[in-house]
Amino acid sequence: MLCHNITEENGILHFAGYNTAVLAEKYGTPVYLMDEERIRENCRTFTSAFNRYFHTPVKALYASKACCIKALYPIIEEEGLGIDVVSCGEIHTACSAGYPLQEAFFHSNNKTDADIAYAMEHEIGTFVVDSKEEADVIEAQAEKLGKIQNILLRITPGIDPHTYEEVNTGMVDSKFGTAIETGQADQLVQYVLSLSHIQLLGFHCHVGSQVFDEDVLEKATQVMLGFISHIRKKLQFEASVLDIGGGFGVRYTESDPIVDLDARIHSIADVFYSTCEKQQIPCPKLYMEPGRSIVADAGMTLYTVGSIKQTPGYRNYVSVDGGMSDNPRYALYRSAYTCLPAGKTKEGRNMKAHLVGRCCESGDIIQPDVLLPSSTQRGDVVAVCTTGAYNYSMALHYNMLPTPPVVLLSKTGDRPIVAKESFDDLIRNQL
Ligand SMILES: *Cc1c(COP(=O)(O)O)cnc(C)c1O
């Protein structure tokens, strides 16, 4: 199986030890399931690798955008992770969950003046500043509030992570960050150092998402430490923080490589210490920002099959009661998913079909060429694995389809952490 939290018992798919048929019956479909233990295990993979391979401060920040739900923040906090946020909506969610925002880093390539004011009123720990204009607004706001705001600068290291173009963010020609290559990063550092209400702690980069290449984060670490050393010589500024972003790849199908996160972190640690030594710089505090690798394989979506269309000589279509409205990732990136029958797991999977949603859009495909039992019929439940990241958080209201509920599966029981949206919820803001 794709992940050890997926098993089969008596012809029925189990997730996190729970019978999916029972969950589908209890909560209705579509429904997002989240496995609390798996989230904790994923957090601990980072924290225990940090303990093993690092002897200087290092911390993981959970990237909220992967799945931003109030009930997840106490889990993240208990596991000792900080967080990233990218909008006031995410700040509000974390804040409502009682998460200490001192531990939060605020990203985004375009924070509005209102965003900056809101984040500072909520005493966000650190801004990750993307441009000079943003630094100016933070400086002015900090002066008004009579405080000094901690920031990092987002730098573009110019590394190709070999991932989808839409999630490739570390190249010079990117809307994110300021390039080292063009000398603009140097200028921005110099400028920010001249501001009196901003405290520059160090630098951030994020080269992309769903990165499988073994050495991408290592390369980013090297380039960024080189930059820190360069700035130290040129501007006598000693960075105390380096944040190398997230992007660890996740296994969506059996043909994806198995990602050995512990080994990856080990190799990043080796490169980190050897480069600090080579560059003769003190080791900065290191941050990593996993999002997907914390929550993706902790998630599963259940759907109920509706119509099955078999046209002789053409492909088959199996339609389910959700679609791009709860999982737009195939439509956006052609993302691969493993789709499994939730019942009939003992039957052969002899029918090949496009698993499609119910939205009025031909591109509303959850996954093409899925294998299902040929006895699949209306009312059967189908599971899509590894939907914990960028599914609930990317859900849309196209066709006025309510966002499905999210159910947290824990050792102590199952409970909804996001209620099923009602039709009234859909029109709440319509005047
Ligand atoms: C999206 C993002 C992350 C998380 O990426 P994952 O691929 O989910 O690990 C981390 N940092 C920044 C700045 C991001 O934009």
Coordinates of C-alpha atoms and ligand atoms in Angstrom, one line a residue:
M1 CA 0.0 0.0 0.0
L2 CA 1.0 3.6 -0.6
C3 CA 1.3 4.5 3.1
H4 CA 1.0 2.3 6.2
N5 CA -2.2 4.0 7.4
I6 CA -4.1 2.4 4.4
T7 CA -5.1 -1.2 4.9
E8 CA -7.7 -3.7 3.7
E9 CA -9.8 -5.8 6.0
N10 CA -12.6 -8.1 4.9
G11 CA -12.9 -6.5 1.5
I12 CA -13.1 -3.0 2.9
L13 CA -10.5 -0.3 2.8
H14 CA -9.4 1.0 6.2
F15 CA -7.8 4.3 6.8
A16 CA -6.0 5.1 10.1
G17 CA -7.5 2.0 11.4
Y18 CA -11.1 3.2 10.6
N19 CA -13.5 1.4 8.3
T20 CA -14.1 3.7 5.3
A21 CA -17.6 2.3 4.6
V22 CA -18.6 3.1 8.1
L23 CA -17.2 6.6 7.9
A24 CA -18.9 7.3 4.5
E25 CA -22.2 6.1 6.0
K26 CA -21.8 8.2 9.2
Y27 CA -20.6 11.5 7.6
G28 CA -21.9 11.2 4.1
T29 CA -19.8 11.9 1.0
P30 CA -17.8 13.7 -0.2
V31 CA -15.8 13.8 3.0
Y32 CA -12.1 14.6 3.8
L33 CA -10.5 12.3 6.4
M34 CA -7.4 13.4 8.3
D35 CA -5.3 10.9 10.3
E36 CA -4.0 12.7 13.4
E37 CA -1.4 10.1 14.3
R38 CA 0.1 10.4 10.8
I39 CA 0.4 14.2 11.1
R40 CA 2.2 13.7 14.4
E41 CA 4.5 11.0 12.9
N42 CA 5.4 13.3 10.0
C43 CA 6.2 16.2 12.4
R44 CA 8.3 13.8 14.5
T45 CA 10.2 12.6 11.4
F46 CA 11.5 16.2 11.2
T47 CA 12.1 16.8 14.9
S48 CA 13.8 13.5 15.5
A49 CA 16.1 13.9 12.5
F50 CA 16.9 17.4 13.8
N51 CA 18.0 15.8 17.1
R52 CA 20.1 13.2 15.4
Y53 CA 21.9 15.3 12.8
F54 CA 22.1 18.9 14.1
H55 CA 24.0 20.3 17.0
T56 CA 22.9 23.9 16.4
P57 CA 19.4 25.3 16.5
V58 CA 17.1 24.1 13.8
K59 CA 13.3 24.2 13.6
A60 CA 10.5 23.1 11.2
L61 CA 7.7 25.6 10.4
Y62 CA 4.4 24.0 9.1
A63 CA 3.3 25.8 6.0
S64 CA -0.3 26.6 6.8
K65 CA -1.4 26.9 3.2
A66 CA -1.1 23.1 2.7
C67 CA -4.1 22.7 5.0
C68 CA -5.3 25.5 7.2
I69 CA -7.8 24.3 9.8
K70 CA -8.1 25.5 13.4
A71 CA -7.9 22.0 15.0
L72 CA -4.6 21.3 13.4
Y73 CA -2.7 24.1 15.2
P74 CA -2.7 22.5 18.7
I75 CA -1.3 19.4 17.1
I76 CA 1.4 21.3 15.3
E77 CA 2.2 23.3 18.5
E78 CA 2.3 20.2 20.6
E79 CA 4.8 18.6 18.2
G80 CA 7.0 21.7 18.6
L81 CA 6.7 23.1 15.1
G82 CA 6.4 26.8 14.2
I83 CA 4.2 27.9 11.4
D84 CA 4.2 29.9 8.1
V85 CA 1.2 31.9 7.1
V86 CA 0.6 33.7 3.8
S87 CA -2.5 35.8 4.4
C88 CA -4.6 37.5 7.1
G89 CA -7.1 34.7 6.7
E90 CA -4.4 32.2 7.7
I91 CA -3.3 34.5 10.6
H92 CA -6.9 34.7 11.8
T93 CA -7.3 30.9 11.7
A94 CA -4.1 30.2 13.6
C95 CA -4.9 33.0 16.1
S96 CA -8.4 31.7 16.7
A97 CA -6.9 28.4 17.5
G98 CA -4.7 30.1 20.1
Y99 CA -1.5 29.5 18.3
P100 CA 1.2 31.9 19.5
L101 CA 1.9 34.1 16.5
Q102 CA 5.4 35.0 17.8
E103 CA 6.3 31.6 16.3
A104 CA 4.8 32.5 12.9
F105 CA 6.5 33.7 9.7
F106 CA 4.5 35.7 7.3
H107 CA 5.2 35.1 3.6
S108 CA 3.6 36.3 0.4
N109 CA 4.9 38.1 -2.6
N110 CA 2.4 40.8 -2.2
K111 CA 1.3 41.7 1.3
T112 CA -1.0 44.7 1.1
D113 CA -0.7 47.6 3.5
A114 CA -3.8 46.3 5.3
D115 CA -2.1 42.8 5.6
I116 CA 1.0 44.4 7.1
A117 CA -1.0 46.4 9.6
Y118 CA -3.1 43.4 10.6
A119 CA -0.1 41.1 11.0
M120 CA 1.7 43.7 13.1
E121 CA -1.4 44.3 15.3
H122 CA -1.4 40.5 15.9
E123 CA 2.3 40.6 16.7
I124 CA 3.4 38.2 14.1
G125 CA 7.0 37.1 14.9
T126 CA 8.7 37.5 11.6
F127 CA 7.9 38.9 8.2
V128 CA 9.5 37.3 5.2
V129 CA 9.9 40.4 3.1
D130 CA 9.7 40.0 -0.7
S131 CA 10.5 43.6 -1.9
K132 CA 11.7 47.0 -1.0
E133 CA 8.2 48.5 -1.2
E134 CA 7.1 46.0 1.5
A135 CA 10.1 46.8 3.7
D136 CA 9.0 50.5 3.5
V137 CA 5.5 49.8 4.6
I138 CA 6.7 47.6 7.5
E139 CA 9.2 50.3 8.5
A140 CA 6.5 53.0 8.6
Q141 CA 4.0 50.8 10.5
A142 CA 6.7 49.7 13.0
E143 CA 7.6 53.4 13.6
K144 CA 4.0 54.2 14.1
L145 CA 3.6 51.4 16.7
G146 CA 7.0 52.3 18.3
K147 CA 8.4 48.8 17.8
I148 CA 11.1 47.0 16.0
Q149 CA 9.9 44.3 13.6
N150 CA 11.9 41.1 12.9
I151 CA 12.2 40.2 9.2
L152 CA 13.9 37.8 6.8
L153 CA 14.4 38.7 3.2
R154 CA 13.2 36.3 0.5
I155 CA 16.1 35.7 -1.9
T156 CA 15.9 33.9 -5.2
P157 CA 18.9 31.5 -5.4
G158 CA 18.5 30.6 -9.1
I159 CA 18.0 26.9 -8.7
D160 CA 15.8 24.7 -10.9
P161 CA 14.0 22.2 -8.7
H162 CA 12.7 20.2 -11.7
T163 CA 9.1 20.2 -10.6
Y164 CA 5.9 21.5 -12.3
E165 CA 6.3 25.0 -13.7
E166 CA 3.4 26.3 -11.5
V167 CA 5.2 25.4 -8.3
N168 CA 8.7 26.2 -9.4
T169 CA 9.6 29.3 -7.3
G170 CA 13.3 29.5 -7.0
M171 CA 14.5 30.6 -10.5
V172 CA 15.6 34.2 -11.2
D173 CA 12.6 34.7 -13.4
S174 CA 10.0 34.2 -10.6
K175 CA 7.4 36.5 -9.1
F176 CA 8.9 35.5 -5.7
G177 CA 11.9 37.0 -4.0
T178 CA 14.9 39.1 -5.1
A179 CA 17.6 37.6 -7.2
I180 CA 21.2 37.1 -6.1
E181 CA 22.4 36.8 -9.7
T182 CA 21.4 40.4 -10.7
G183 CA 22.9 42.0 -7.6
Q184 CA 19.5 43.2 -6.6
A185 CA 19.6 41.1 -3.4
D186 CA 22.7 42.9 -2.2
Q187 CA 21.0 46.3 -2.8
L188 CA 18.0 45.2 -0.9
V189 CA 20.0 44.0 2.1
Q190 CA 21.9 47.3 2.2
Y191 CA 18.7 49.2 2.0
V192 CA 16.9 47.2 4.7
L193 CA 20.0 47.6 7.0
S194 CA 19.5 51.3 6.8
L195 CA 16.0 51.2 8.2
S196 CA 15.7 51.8 12.0
H197 CA 12.5 49.9 12.8
I198 CA 13.4 46.8 11.0
Q199 CA 15.6 44.1 12.4
L200 CA 17.0 41.9 9.7
L201 CA 17.6 38.4 11.1
G202 CA 18.6 36.7 7.9
F203 CA 17.4 35.1 4.7
H204 CA 14.8 32.9 3.2
C205 CA 14.4 30.9 0.0
H206 CA 11.9 28.4 -1.3
V207 CA 12.8 26.7 -4.5
G208 CA 9.6 24.8 -5.3
S209 CA 7.1 22.2 -4.2
Q210 CA 6.9 18.4 -4.7
V211 CA 10.6 18.3 -5.2
F212 CA 12.1 14.8 -5.7
D213 CA 15.6 15.7 -6.9
E214 CA 17.9 14.6 -4.1
D215 CA 20.2 17.6 -4.0
V216 CA 17.9 20.6 -4.6
L217 CA 17.6 21.7 -1.0
E218 CA 21.3 21.0 -0.4
K219 CA 22.1 23.2 -3.4
A220 CA 19.8 25.9 -2.0
T221 CA 21.6 25.6 1.4
Q222 CA 25.0 26.0 -0.2
V223 CA 23.9 29.0 -2.4
M224 CA 22.3 30.7 0.5
L225 CA 25.2 30.2 2.9
G226 CA 27.5 31.5 0.1
F227 CA 25.2 34.6 0.0
I228 CA 25.4 35.0 3.8
S229 CA 29.2 34.8 3.6
H230 CA 29.3 37.3 0.7
I231 CA 27.0 39.8 2.6
R232 CA 29.1 39.4 5.7
K233 CA 32.2 40.4 3.9
K234 CA 30.6 43.1 1.8
L235 CA 28.2 44.7 4.3
Q236 CA 29.5 43.4 7.7
F237 CA 26.1 42.0 8.3
E238 CA 26.0 38.6 10.1
A239 CA 22.8 36.6 9.4
S240 CA 21.6 34.7 12.4
V241 CA 18.8 32.9 10.5
L242 CA 18.7 30.9 7.3
D243 CA 15.3 29.5 6.2
I244 CA 15.5 27.1 3.3
G245 CA 11.8 26.7 2.7
G246 CA 9.8 23.5 2.1
G247 CA 9.0 21.4 -0.9
F248 CA 9.8 17.9 0.2
G249 CA 8.2 15.5 -2.3
V250 CA 5.3 13.2 -1.3
R251 CA 4.4 9.9 -2.7
Y252 CA 1.0 10.1 -4.5
T253 CA 1.3 6.9 -6.5
E254 CA 3.3 3.7 -6.3
S255 CA 5.4 4.9 -9.2
D256 CA 6.6 8.0 -7.2
P257 CA 9.9 7.4 -5.4
I258 CA 9.8 6.6 -1.7
V259 CA 11.0 9.7 0.1
D260 CA 13.3 9.0 2.9
L261 CA 12.9 12.3 4.8
D262 CA 15.3 11.3 7.5
A263 CA 18.0 10.7 4.9
R264 CA 17.2 14.0 3.2
I265 CA 17.5 15.9 6.5
H266 CA 20.7 14.1 7.3
S267 CA 22.2 15.1 3.9
I268 CA 21.0 18.7 4.4
A269 CA 22.7 18.8 7.8
D270 CA 26.0 17.5 6.3
V271 CA 25.9 20.1 3.6
F272 CA 24.9 22.8 6.1
Y273 CA 27.8 22.2 8.5
S274 CA 30.5 21.6 5.8
T275 CA 29.5 24.8 3.9
C276 CA 29.4 26.9 7.1
E277 CA 32.9 25.6 7.8
K278 CA 34.1 26.2 4.3
Q279 CA 32.7 29.7 4.2
Q280 CA 34.0 30.4 7.7
I281 CA 30.8 31.7 9.0
P282 CA 29.0 31.0 12.3
C283 CA 26.1 28.6 11.7
P284 CA 22.9 30.5 11.5
K285 CA 19.7 29.1 13.0
L286 CA 18.2 26.9 10.3
Y287 CA 14.5 26.7 9.4
M288 CA 12.7 24.3 7.1
E289 CA 9.1 24.8 6.0
P290 CA 7.4 21.5 5.2
G291 CA 3.7 21.7 4.3
R292 CA 2.8 18.9 2.0
S293 CA 5.1 16.4 3.8
I294 CA 3.3 17.0 7.1
V295 CA -0.3 16.6 6.0
A296 CA -0.6 15.0 2.5
D297 CA -0.5 11.4 3.4
A298 CA -2.5 12.0 6.5
G299 CA -5.5 12.7 4.2
M300 CA -8.0 10.7 2.2
T301 CA -11.2 11.8 0.4
L302 CA -14.2 9.5 0.1
Y303 CA -16.7 9.9 -2.7
T304 CA -19.9 8.0 -3.8
V305 CA -20.1 6.8 -7.3
G306 CA -23.1 8.2 -9.3
S307 CA -23.3 7.6 -13.0
I308 CA -21.1 5.2 -14.9
K309 CA -20.8 5.9 -18.6
Q310 CA -19.5 3.2 -20.9
T311 CA -19.5 4.1 -24.6
P312 CA -18.4 1.2 -26.8
G313 CA -15.1 2.0 -28.4
Y314 CA -14.5 5.0 -26.2
R315 CA -13.2 5.5 -22.6
N316 CA -15.3 4.9 -19.5
Y317 CA -16.3 7.6 -17.1
V318 CA -17.1 7.1 -13.5
S319 CA -18.7 10.2 -11.9
V320 CA -18.5 10.9 -8.2
D321 CA -20.3 13.4 -6.0
G322 CA -17.4 15.8 -5.6
G323 CA -14.7 16.9 -8.1
M324 CA -12.5 19.8 -8.9
S325 CA -14.5 21.8 -6.3
D326 CA -12.8 19.7 -3.5
N327 CA -9.7 18.7 -5.4
P328 CA -8.6 21.0 -8.2
R329 CA -5.1 19.6 -8.4
Y330 CA -5.5 17.4 -11.5
A331 CA -7.2 20.3 -13.3
L332 CA -4.4 22.7 -12.2
Y333 CA -1.2 20.5 -12.5
R334 CA -2.2 17.2 -13.9
S335 CA -1.4 15.8 -10.5
A336 CA -1.4 12.0 -10.0
Y337 CA -3.4 10.3 -7.4
T338 CA -4.1 6.8 -6.3
C339 CA -7.8 6.0 -6.4
L340 CA -9.1 2.9 -4.8
P341 CA -12.5 1.2 -4.3
A342 CA -13.4 1.6 -0.7
G343 CA -15.4 -1.7 -0.8
K344 CA -14.9 -4.7 -3.1
T345 CA -11.2 -4.7 -2.4
K346 CA -11.0 -8.4 -3.0
E347 CA -12.3 -8.1 -6.5
G348 CA -10.0 -7.6 -9.5
R349 CA -9.8 -4.1 -10.8
N350 CA -10.6 -4.7 -14.4
M351 CA -12.4 -1.6 -15.5
K352 CA -10.3 1.4 -16.6
A353 CA -12.1 4.7 -16.4
H354 CA -11.7 8.4 -15.9
L355 CA -12.7 9.3 -12.4
V356 CA -14.6 12.6 -12.9
G357 CA -16.4 15.1 -10.8
R358 CA -19.8 16.6 -11.0
C359 CA -18.8 20.1 -12.1
C360 CA -19.9 21.5 -15.4
E361 CA -16.4 21.5 -16.9
S362 CA -14.8 18.7 -19.1
G363 CA -11.6 19.4 -17.2
D364 CA -13.2 18.3 -14.0
I365 CA -11.2 15.2 -13.7
I366 CA -9.9 13.8 -10.4
Q367 CA -7.8 11.2 -12.1
P368 CA -7.7 9.7 -15.6
D369 CA -7.3 6.0 -16.3
V370 CA -8.2 4.7 -12.8
L371 CA -8.6 1.0 -12.3
L372 CA -11.8 -0.1 -10.5
P373 CA -13.7 -3.4 -10.2
S374 CA -15.9 -4.0 -13.2
S375 CA -18.8 -4.5 -10.8
T376 CA -18.5 -0.8 -9.7
Q377 CA -22.0 0.7 -9.5
R378 CA -24.0 3.7 -8.3
G379 CA -23.7 4.0 -4.5
D380 CA -20.2 2.4 -4.3
V381 CA -17.6 4.4 -2.3
V382 CA -14.3 5.4 -3.9
A383 CA -11.3 6.6 -2.0
V384 CA -8.7 9.1 -3.3
C385 CA -5.5 8.8 -1.3
T386 CA -3.0 11.4 -0.1
T387 CA -5.4 14.4 -0.2
G388 CA -4.4 16.0 3.0
A389 CA -2.4 18.8 1.4
Y390 CA -3.7 21.4 -1.1
N391 CA -7.2 19.9 -1.3
Y392 CA -9.4 21.4 1.5
S393 CA -7.2 24.5 1.3
M394 CA -7.7 24.8 -2.5
A395 CA -11.5 23.9 -2.5
L396 CA -13.7 26.2 -4.6
H397 CA -17.4 26.9 -4.7
Y398 CA -17.8 26.4 -8.4
N399 CA -21.3 25.3 -9.3
M400 CA -22.2 26.3 -5.7
L401 CA -21.1 23.0 -4.4
P402 CA -20.6 23.1 -0.6
T403 CA -17.1 22.3 0.7
P404 CA -17.1 18.8 2.2
P405 CA -16.6 18.3 6.0
V406 CA -13.2 17.3 7.4
V407 CA -13.2 14.5 9.9
L408 CA -10.2 14.0 12.2
L409 CA -9.4 10.4 13.0
S410 CA -7.6 10.0 16.2
K411 CA -6.7 7.2 18.6
T412 CA -9.6 8.3 20.8
G413 CA -12.2 8.6 18.1
D414 CA -13.4 10.4 15.0
R415 CA -14.7 13.9 15.1
P416 CA -15.5 16.6 12.5
I417 CA -13.1 19.5 12.6
V418 CA -14.7 21.3 9.7
A419 CA -18.5 21.0 9.5
K420 CA -20.2 20.2 6.2
E421 CA -21.1 23.5 4.6
S422 CA -24.8 24.1 4.2
F423 CA -26.6 25.8 1.3
D424 CA -27.2 28.7 3.6
D425 CA -23.5 29.0 4.2
L426 CA -23.0 29.3 0.5
I427 CA -25.2 32.4 0.3
R428 CA -24.3 33.9 3.7
N429 CA -22.5 36.9 2.1
Q430 CA -24.8 37.4 -0.7
L431 CA -26.9 40.5 -0.2
Ligands
LIG1 C1 4.3 26.5 -0.2 C2 5.4 26.9 0.6 C3 6.0 26.0 1.5 C4 5.5 24.6 1.7 O1 5.8 23.8 0.5 P1 5.4 22.3 0.5 O2 5.7 21.8 -0.9 O3 4.0 22.1 0.9 O4 6.3 21.6 1.5 C5 7.0 26.5 2.3 N1 7.5 27.7 2.2 C6 7.0 28.6 1.3 C7 7.5 30.0 1.3 C8 5.9 28.2 0.5 O5 5.4 29.1 -0.4

